[in-house]
Structure formats: structure tokens, C-alpha cells
Amino acid sequence: MFRFTRLADAATGAAPSGALRLRLTWDERVRSRLAAMSEDGTAVAIVLPRGTVLRDGTVLAGDEGVLAVVEAAPQPLARITADDPLLLLRAVYHLANRHVPAHIETGMILIESDPVLERMATNLGARVEHVVQPFEPEAGAYHEGGHTHGLEPDDPSRAIGEELSIAAHRRRSEGGQ
């Protein structure tokens, strides 16, 4: 079993020749600890720092100098579309308000299949179609890891937008507006 503990140097460019191929779903690509099988049947262990997100094309480096390329695996998704761009925008607003990972393309949103969210989108006037394809959701506006609410006030990664969001959530939870 090969053990992958870090991301390979970004300077490696295209997928290195001879690298293992790891086809992983979105849920697998956001886990920092994972046992998986490569496309050729090799057992691997992924042990990365908490919060690491593996994007399609990410190259992992193993302890023995072995490399692996991560590929986004096809998975069940809901494709949300609407004839009226305003209806689609309303669906995006409501999904974002729930912090739903979303793959956004012109004229459509892809989310992981979820009957409640699909019903919400339909109730807003959008169409929902089930598809199976790779899922590569938006990374988030604040940093590569997505939108979080850090606990440490002196955390240098916190931006003014994050501070405002935290304050709004705090006021809301305390019964304010």
C-alpha cells in the first residue's frame, strides 16, 4: 500500500508519466484520511492535513517518491436549469444560503443529489434533471478551502467579509437582526 501525505510541487505541471490514477468522488476528495484503490488496483492511503481539498488534476506525493493524479469520478448529481435567468439566480441564492457545494456553469447549477434541495429548486420554478458526471464545485470566495468561520480572532486568513459574516451570524443567533 502506498501512502500519500502531501501535495506534489505545483511545478510538476501536467500529469507525470507513470503516476497512479485515483478516481474519487467529491465526498472522498474532501476527506483528509482515506483508503482507496487506484485505477490499476493498487491500494493507497491518503493522509493529508485537515481541510485539504483535492481538485481534479491534483498530484499527490507518496513517502516512497510515488505520485498519484486525482481525477473527479462521475457521481449522481442534480442539474438545475431554468428558461428565465432570474429563476436560476434565485435557485443559486437559496442554495448558497445553505452553503451547498455547487458546480456552476452557464445556464445551470450542478449539486449532489438531494430530494429536499431538488424540491426547493422546483418550487422556485427551476427544472431538475438527474445526471451522472464528475463534480467540481466552486472553491469559495474567501480562500481555496471554501467558506469557514474560524474560531481564532487573530487568524491571518480571515478577511473583512468573513468578519462581517461572523458578526451577522452572531447577531442572528442572539435574536438581533
XYZ file of C-alpha atoms in Angstrom:
177
model
C 0.000 0.000 0.000
C 1.327 3.403 -0.964
C 0.832 6.243 1.484
C 0.299 9.813 0.200
C 0.993 12.532 2.752
C 1.410 15.737 0.739
C 0.581 17.537 -2.459
C 3.290 17.340 -5.103
C 5.139 20.509 -6.059
C 2.916 22.670 -8.280
C 5.813 22.963 -10.728
C 5.228 19.391 -11.903
C 2.719 20.721 -14.497
C 0.841 18.028 -16.440
C 0.146 14.593 -15.012
C 3.502 12.889 -14.542
C 4.202 9.773 -16.575
C 3.811 6.594 -14.538
C 1.720 8.247 -11.811
C -1.116 6.249 -10.279
C -4.637 7.440 -11.179
C -7.079 7.922 -8.304
C -10.690 8.408 -9.387
C -12.523 9.891 -6.385
C -15.983 11.373 -5.742
C -16.381 14.823 -4.204
C -17.068 13.340 -0.752
C -13.823 11.376 -0.994
C -11.855 14.403 -2.224
C -12.747 16.495 0.843
C -11.653 13.845 3.356
C -8.182 14.189 4.831
C -7.922 10.478 5.664
C -8.947 7.936 3.050
C -8.162 4.382 1.974
C -8.746 3.937 -1.763
C -7.808 1.886 -4.800
C -6.056 3.334 -7.826
C -7.383 2.639 -11.314
C -4.871 -0.227 -11.677
C -5.982 -1.830 -8.369
C -3.161 -0.566 -6.142
C -4.222 0.063 -2.536
C -3.411 3.581 -1.317
C -3.791 5.555 1.887
C -4.282 9.314 1.727
C -3.208 11.087 4.919
C -3.285 14.857 4.434
C -3.646 17.879 6.717
C -7.247 18.515 7.798
C -9.089 20.795 5.390
C -7.133 19.774 2.290
C -9.410 19.620 -0.745
C -8.314 17.500 -3.706
C -9.317 19.044 -7.023
C -9.437 17.263 -10.363
C -5.811 17.112 -11.543
C -4.214 17.445 -8.094
C -0.969 15.470 -7.884
C -0.184 13.699 -4.609
C 3.307 12.711 -3.468
C 3.945 9.492 -1.570
C 6.551 8.636 1.002
C 8.473 6.435 -1.470
C 8.525 9.081 -4.239
C 5.407 7.637 -5.890
C 2.998 10.139 -7.471
C -0.762 9.896 -7.946
C -3.082 12.075 -10.014
C -6.554 12.717 -8.618
C -9.461 12.564 -11.065
C -13.017 13.665 -10.281
C -15.120 10.491 -10.547
C -18.562 10.562 -12.162
C -21.277 10.606 -9.486
C -25.049 11.141 -9.223
C -25.894 14.844 -9.443
C -28.888 17.088 -9.895
C -28.651 19.505 -12.826
C -30.750 22.608 -12.155
C -31.762 24.800 -15.098
C -34.398 27.439 -15.877
C -35.567 29.250 -19.001
C -35.612 32.509 -17.049
C -32.139 33.562 -15.779
C -33.776 35.253 -12.770
C -35.292 31.919 -11.661
C -31.878 30.265 -11.897
C -30.334 33.148 -9.952
C -32.963 32.706 -7.219
C -32.083 28.996 -7.013
C -28.372 29.880 -6.712
C -29.185 32.355 -3.928
C -31.123 29.784 -1.897
C -28.501 27.057 -2.405
C -25.684 29.441 -1.427
C -27.619 30.492 1.659
C -27.465 26.822 2.711
C -23.732 26.555 1.897
C -24.448 23.817 -0.662
C -21.407 22.847 -2.764
C -22.309 23.831 -6.327
C -20.672 23.361 -9.706
C -21.777 26.398 -11.710
C -21.756 26.651 -15.490
C -23.519 28.937 -17.935
C -27.238 28.264 -17.630
C -27.031 25.535 -14.996
C -26.062 24.507 -11.499
C -24.933 21.025 -10.505
C -25.384 19.860 -6.916
C -25.125 16.485 -5.237
C -28.488 14.739 -5.437
C -30.705 15.800 -2.536
C -34.508 15.418 -2.690
C -35.163 18.370 -0.366
C -32.968 20.783 -2.342
C -34.316 19.473 -5.635
C -37.886 20.099 -4.457
C -36.902 23.611 -3.342
C -35.452 24.362 -6.795
C -38.579 23.002 -8.489
C -40.797 25.100 -6.201
C -38.795 28.170 -7.272
C -39.662 27.396 -10.907
C -36.441 25.659 -11.981
C -36.134 22.260 -13.698
C -34.190 19.396 -12.115
C -32.659 16.547 -14.103
C -30.589 13.686 -12.668
C -27.211 13.131 -14.310
C -24.020 11.204 -13.590
C -20.806 13.141 -14.198
C -17.721 14.474 -12.397
C -18.445 17.128 -9.750
C -16.098 20.083 -9.281
C -17.872 22.646 -7.063
C -16.781 26.246 -6.615
C -13.947 26.689 -4.116
C -15.499 29.654 -2.305
C -14.782 33.346 -2.320
C -12.684 33.573 0.833
C -9.957 31.033 0.150
C -9.253 27.763 -1.635
C -10.758 25.681 1.165
C -14.165 27.345 0.917
C -16.205 29.403 3.364
C -15.477 28.761 7.020
C -15.923 30.611 10.283
C -12.550 30.334 12.031
C -12.532 30.463 15.807
C -9.329 32.410 16.330
C -9.806 36.214 16.037
C -6.126 36.717 15.100
C -6.174 34.100 12.305
C -4.441 35.905 9.390
C -6.609 34.119 6.789
C -9.766 35.902 7.965
C -10.848 38.681 5.649
C -13.178 41.598 6.314
C -16.008 39.755 4.525
C -15.503 36.818 6.865
C -15.594 39.136 9.885
C -18.867 40.671 8.689
C -20.369 37.230 8.082
C -19.380 36.044 11.567
C -20.853 39.180 13.152
C -24.130 38.746 11.218
C -24.433 35.098 12.296
C -23.698 36.083 15.905
C -26.373 38.836 15.881
C -28.900 36.460 14.326
C -28.222 33.750 16.931
C -28.580 36.300 19.731
C -32.003 37.330 18.437
C -30.898 40.546 16.724
C -31.321 41.475 13.092
